[in-house]
Amino acid sequence: MAMDNNRQLLVSVLKAPSLCEALSSRQWELLVRQARSSNLLAHLYHTTRGFSSNVPVEALAHMEAAEVVSRHQRNAVLNEIHLLKAIMDEVGTRLVLLKGSAYIAAGLAVANGRLLSDIDILINKNLLPQAEKALALNGWFSIHHDRYDDRYYRKWMHEIPPLVQVKRQTNLDVHHTILPPTARYKPDPDKLFNQLTATSQQGVFTLSPQDIVIHSATHLFHEGEFNHGLRDLVDISELIKEFSQDNPDFCENLPARARELDLSRPLFYAFRYAISILDAPISETAYKMASVEKPNGLTLAFMDFIFDRALTPHHSSCNKTLSGLSRWILYIRSHYLRMPTHLLIPHLIRKAWKRRIKKPHDENRMEAHKVEEL
């Protein structure tokens, strides 16, 4: 297979898996590296399974190892869901899962090969004190001990400080809505709770199919770190593909629901880049409906430029001119979307100062660790 630009190698194979049949050994090596850096290596295994006879042994070994990790994590997540459901029973509420854990609990195809960094749940804000207490009694404690960080989460964010299970070291994010209350867009969490979808496990729920896609879009296009941006865009494309199989009008119904939730702009971006980058199965009608909320031409051209660089594998072979600057702009943008300027500037200054103080401390600690090893 002759490729003009190996920068597009992973994306090309994701869009047309049969292309992998013509890859050279060196291209397979690069493909594995790009997929690993995007957290898509196990997903690539599932994508190329029909062509396994043409996969080099070394590449297949890497993909199979990633799949083993994915299956192990899936089982661990299902076990955590069972335990969290019991805790929510104590609180007297349903367990509502978000993102990757929701995909697993709902048995969605996108969960195949999907790796998670944490489990995300959604709880009514009024129940947070009881939920936090019940979680603490079951070994879930905050990893943030800094007073400012704790206050930042509790006053300005859409979640409490992240929790870790002391025995199993599982990470848990407890949300009370899906965007910070200071954010420009203000989705009403009650509207999410009113359209939950039950899973096969009694008392365990996910958002509705429409809200799952809209939340995935909102998370991606309000994100400040794009290390796994392509993975999240793949999620959106795969979710749309799966939900559209049961409901041919699924995409056409999304823009109206996004407007109801005040999340039209992130859905527009999700449609635009899922189509342009991954050839997602989104009809022209649905895209036109979502385009009502698009930004002006100059802003859109600028967003195309930076997202074209951010929504690629986080690998050196995929970098373009100004890729680093584009990711930095999106990092600043994510904070700008979360909070007003009078809160944003002091917050960013404090974060920069903490990083400056923490880095020498971490380096000294690493040096001390090396001495101990010697």
PDB file of N, CA, C and O in Angstrom, residues 340-371:
ATOM      1  N   PRO A 340     -15.648  32.165  34.095  1.00  0.00           N
ATOM      2  CA  PRO A 340     -15.462  33.540  33.626  1.00  0.00           C
ATOM      3  C   PRO A 340     -14.020  34.014  33.836  1.00  0.00           C
ATOM      4  O   PRO A 340     -13.267  33.452  34.637  1.00  0.00           O
ATOM      5  N   THR A 341     -13.665  35.065  33.100  1.00  0.00           N
ATOM      6  CA  THR A 341     -12.272  35.537  33.083  1.00  0.00           C
ATOM      7  C   THR A 341     -11.755  35.894  34.468  1.00  0.00           C
ATOM      8  O   THR A 341     -10.596  35.618  34.798  1.00  0.00           O
ATOM      9  N   HIS A 342     -12.588  36.501  35.297  1.00  0.00           N
ATOM     10  CA  HIS A 342     -12.108  36.951  36.610  1.00  0.00           C
ATOM     11  C   HIS A 342     -11.748  35.770  37.510  1.00  0.00           C
ATOM     12  O   HIS A 342     -11.009  35.930  38.494  1.00  0.00           O
ATOM     13  N   LEU A 343     -12.267  34.587  37.201  1.00  0.00           N
ATOM     14  CA  LEU A 343     -11.869  33.379  37.926  1.00  0.00           C
ATOM     15  C   LEU A 343     -10.763  32.628  37.188  1.00  0.00           C
ATOM     16  O   LEU A 343      -9.888  32.018  37.802  1.00  0.00           O
ATOM     17  N   LEU A 344     -10.806  32.721  35.858  1.00  0.00           N
ATOM     18  CA  LEU A 344      -9.881  31.956  35.029  1.00  0.00           C
ATOM     19  C   LEU A 344      -8.431  32.391  35.225  1.00  0.00           C
ATOM     20  O   LEU A 344      -7.544  31.555  35.434  1.00  0.00           O
ATOM     21  N   ILE A 345      -8.176  33.685  35.153  1.00  0.00           N
ATOM     22  CA  ILE A 345      -6.788  34.173  35.188  1.00  0.00           C
ATOM     23  C   ILE A 345      -6.090  33.800  36.503  1.00  0.00           C
ATOM     24  O   ILE A 345      -4.994  33.222  36.486  1.00  0.00           O
ATOM     25  N   PRO A 346      -6.709  34.075  37.686  1.00  0.00           N
ATOM     26  CA  PRO A 346      -6.049  33.653  38.930  1.00  0.00           C
ATOM     27  C   PRO A 346      -5.853  32.139  39.004  1.00  0.00           C
ATOM     28  O   PRO A 346      -4.832  31.663  39.513  1.00  0.00           O
ATOM     29  N   HIS A 347      -6.809  31.391  38.465  1.00  0.00           N
ATOM     30  CA  HIS A 347      -6.711  29.930  38.511  1.00  0.00           C
ATOM     31  C   HIS A 347      -5.538  29.430  37.675  1.00  0.00           C
ATOM     32  O   HIS A 347      -4.753  28.573  38.128  1.00  0.00           O
ATOM     33  N   LEU A 348      -5.375  29.947  36.467  1.00  0.00           N
ATOM     34  CA  LEU A 348      -4.282  29.518  35.605  1.00  0.00           C
ATOM     35  C   LEU A 348      -2.926  29.929  36.172  1.00  0.00           C
ATOM     36  O   LEU A 348      -1.949  29.181  36.078  1.00  0.00           O
ATOM     37  N   ILE A 349      -2.879  31.124  36.772  1.00  0.00           N
ATOM     38  CA  ILE A 349      -1.630  31.571  37.405  1.00  0.00           C
ATOM     39  C   ILE A 349      -1.249  30.630  38.545  1.00  0.00           C
ATOM     40  O   ILE A 349      -0.087  30.226  38.684  1.00  0.00           O
ATOM     41  N   ARG A 350      -2.243  30.247  39.336  1.00  0.00           N
ATOM     42  CA  ARG A 350      -1.969  29.347  40.448  1.00  0.00           C
ATOM     43  C   ARG A 350      -1.502  27.975  39.954  1.00  0.00           C
ATOM     44  O   ARG A 350      -0.561  27.382  40.504  1.00  0.00           O
ATOM     45  N   LYS A 351      -2.160  27.460  38.899  1.00  0.00           N
ATOM     46  CA  LYS A 351      -1.766  26.159  38.355  1.00  0.00           C
ATOM     47  C   LYS A 351      -0.341  26.207  37.828  1.00  0.00           C
ATOM     48  O   LYS A 351       0.444  25.267  38.030  1.00  0.00           O
ATOM     49  N   ALA A 352       0.014  27.296  37.128  1.00  0.00           N
ATOM     50  CA  ALA A 352       1.371  27.435  36.589  1.00  0.00           C
ATOM     51  C   ALA A 352       2.388  27.499  37.728  1.00  0.00           C
ATOM     52  O   ALA A 352       3.468  26.893  37.656  1.00  0.00           O
ATOM     53  N   TRP A 353       2.051  28.218  38.772  1.00  0.00           N
ATOM     54  CA  TRP A 353       2.946  28.351  39.932  1.00  0.00           C
ATOM     55  C   TRP A 353       3.129  26.996  40.624  1.00  0.00           C
ATOM     56  O   TRP A 353       4.247  26.604  40.984  1.00  0.00           O
ATOM     57  N   LYS A 354       2.030  26.244  40.761  1.00  0.00           N
ATOM     58  CA  LYS A 354       2.122  24.936  41.415  1.00  0.00           C
ATOM     59  C   LYS A 354       2.979  23.973  40.598  1.00  0.00           C
ATOM     60  O   LYS A 354       3.750  23.190  41.163  1.00  0.00           O
ATOM     61  N   ARG A 355       2.850  24.027  39.265  1.00  0.00           N
ATOM     62  CA  ARG A 355       3.667  23.165  38.418  1.00  0.00           C
ATOM     63  C   ARG A 355       5.144  23.529  38.547  1.00  0.00           C
ATOM     64  O   ARG A 355       6.012  22.667  38.553  1.00  0.00           O
ATOM     65  N   ARG A 356       5.404  24.830  38.654  1.00  0.00           N
ATOM     66  CA  ARG A 356       6.792  25.291  38.773  1.00  0.00           C
ATOM     67  C   ARG A 356       7.413  24.821  40.083  1.00  0.00           C
ATOM     68  O   ARG A 356       8.582  24.427  40.133  1.00  0.00           O
ATOM     69  N   ILE A 357       6.615  24.841  41.159  1.00  0.00           N
ATOM     70  CA  ILE A 357       7.103  24.398  42.464  1.00  0.00           C
ATOM     71  C   ILE A 357       7.224  22.882  42.503  1.00  0.00           C
ATOM     72  O   ILE A 357       8.182  22.320  43.037  1.00  0.00           O
ATOM     73  N   LYS A 358       6.241  22.187  41.904  1.00  0.00           N
ATOM     74  CA  LYS A 358       6.165  20.733  41.994  1.00  0.00           C
ATOM     75  C   LYS A 358       7.261  20.043  41.193  1.00  0.00           C
ATOM     76  O   LYS A 358       7.806  19.031  41.612  1.00  0.00           O
ATOM     77  N   LYS A 359       7.633  20.635  40.036  1.00  0.00           N
ATOM     78  CA  LYS A 359       8.588  19.966  39.150  1.00  0.00           C
ATOM     79  C   LYS A 359       9.944  19.737  39.815  1.00  0.00           C
ATOM     80  O   LYS A 359      10.451  18.614  39.824  1.00  0.00           O
ATOM     81  N   PRO A 360      10.564  20.771  40.405  1.00  0.00           N
ATOM     82  CA  PRO A 360      11.851  20.514  41.085  1.00  0.00           C
ATOM     83  C   PRO A 360      11.702  19.510  42.219  1.00  0.00           C
ATOM     84  O   PRO A 360      12.580  18.685  42.437  1.00  0.00           O
ATOM     85  N   HIS A 361      10.545  19.575  42.919  1.00  0.00           N
ATOM     86  CA  HIS A 361      10.318  18.642  44.019  1.00  0.00           C
ATOM     87  C   HIS A 361      10.271  17.206  43.501  1.00  0.00           C
ATOM     88  O   HIS A 361      10.877  16.302  44.082  1.00  0.00           O
ATOM     89  N   ASP A 362       9.553  17.005  42.391  1.00  0.00           N
ATOM     90  CA  ASP A 362       9.453  15.672  41.811  1.00  0.00           C
ATOM     91  C   ASP A 362      10.817  15.187  41.316  1.00  0.00           C
ATOM     92  O   ASP A 362      11.161  14.016  41.463  1.00  0.00           O
ATOM     93  N   GLU A 363      11.608  16.107  40.720  1.00  0.00           N
ATOM     94  CA  GLU A 363      12.926  15.729  40.221  1.00  0.00           C
ATOM     95  C   GLU A 363      13.832  15.327  41.374  1.00  0.00           C
ATOM     96  O   GLU A 363      14.574  14.348  41.287  1.00  0.00           O
ATOM     97  N   ASN A 364      13.761  16.073  42.488  1.00  0.00           N
ATOM     98  CA  ASN A 364      14.569  15.733  43.658  1.00  0.00           C
ATOM     99  C   ASN A 364      14.166  14.373  44.223  1.00  0.00           C
ATOM    100  O   ASN A 364      15.003  13.584  44.650  1.00  0.00           O
ATOM    101  N   ARG A 365      12.830  14.125  44.210  1.00  0.00           N
ATOM    102  CA  ARG A 365      12.346  12.855  44.722  1.00  0.00           C
ATOM    103  C   ARG A 365      12.820  11.702  43.845  1.00  0.00           C
ATOM    104  O   ARG A 365      13.194  10.637  44.328  1.00  0.00           O
ATOM    105  N   MET A 366      12.824  11.912  42.524  1.00  0.00           N
ATOM    106  CA  MET A 366      13.305  10.885  41.603  1.00  0.00           C
ATOM    107  C   MET A 366      14.788  10.616  41.814  1.00  0.00           C
ATOM    108  O   MET A 366      15.235   9.462  41.798  1.00  0.00           O
ATOM    109  N   GLU A 367      15.566  11.675  42.036  1.00  0.00           N
ATOM    110  CA  GLU A 367      16.997  11.506  42.274  1.00  0.00           C
ATOM    111  C   GLU A 367      17.236  10.733  43.564  1.00  0.00           C
ATOM    112  O   GLU A 367      18.096   9.858  43.634  1.00  0.00           O
ATOM    113  N   ALA A 368      16.444  11.058  44.599  1.00  0.00           N
ATOM    114  CA  ALA A 368      16.577  10.356  45.872  1.00  0.00           C
ATOM    115  C   ALA A 368      16.244   8.875  45.702  1.00  0.00           C
ATOM    116  O   ALA A 368      16.890   7.997  46.263  1.00  0.00           O
ATOM    117  N   HIS A 369      15.205   8.610  44.868  1.00  0.00           N
ATOM    118  CA  HIS A 369      14.804   7.230  44.604  1.00  0.00           C
ATOM    119  C   HIS A 369      15.933   6.474  43.901  1.00  0.00           C
ATOM    120  O   HIS A 369      16.212   5.311  44.205  1.00  0.00           O
ATOM    121  N   LYS A 370      16.605   7.149  42.953  1.00  0.00           N
ATOM    122  CA  LYS A 370      17.715   6.516  42.249  1.00  0.00           C
ATOM    123  C   LYS A 370      18.847   6.175  43.217  1.00  0.00           C
ATOM    124  O   LYS A 370      19.471   5.124  43.139  1.00  0.00           O
ATOM    125  N   VAL A 371      19.125   7.084  44.171  1.00  0.00           N
ATOM    126  CA  VAL A 371      20.172   6.843  45.160  1.00  0.00           C
ATOM    127  C   VAL A 371      19.847   5.635  46.009  1.00  0.00           C
ATOM    128  O   VAL A 371      20.683   4.792  46.300  1.00  0.00           O
TER     129      VAL A 371
END
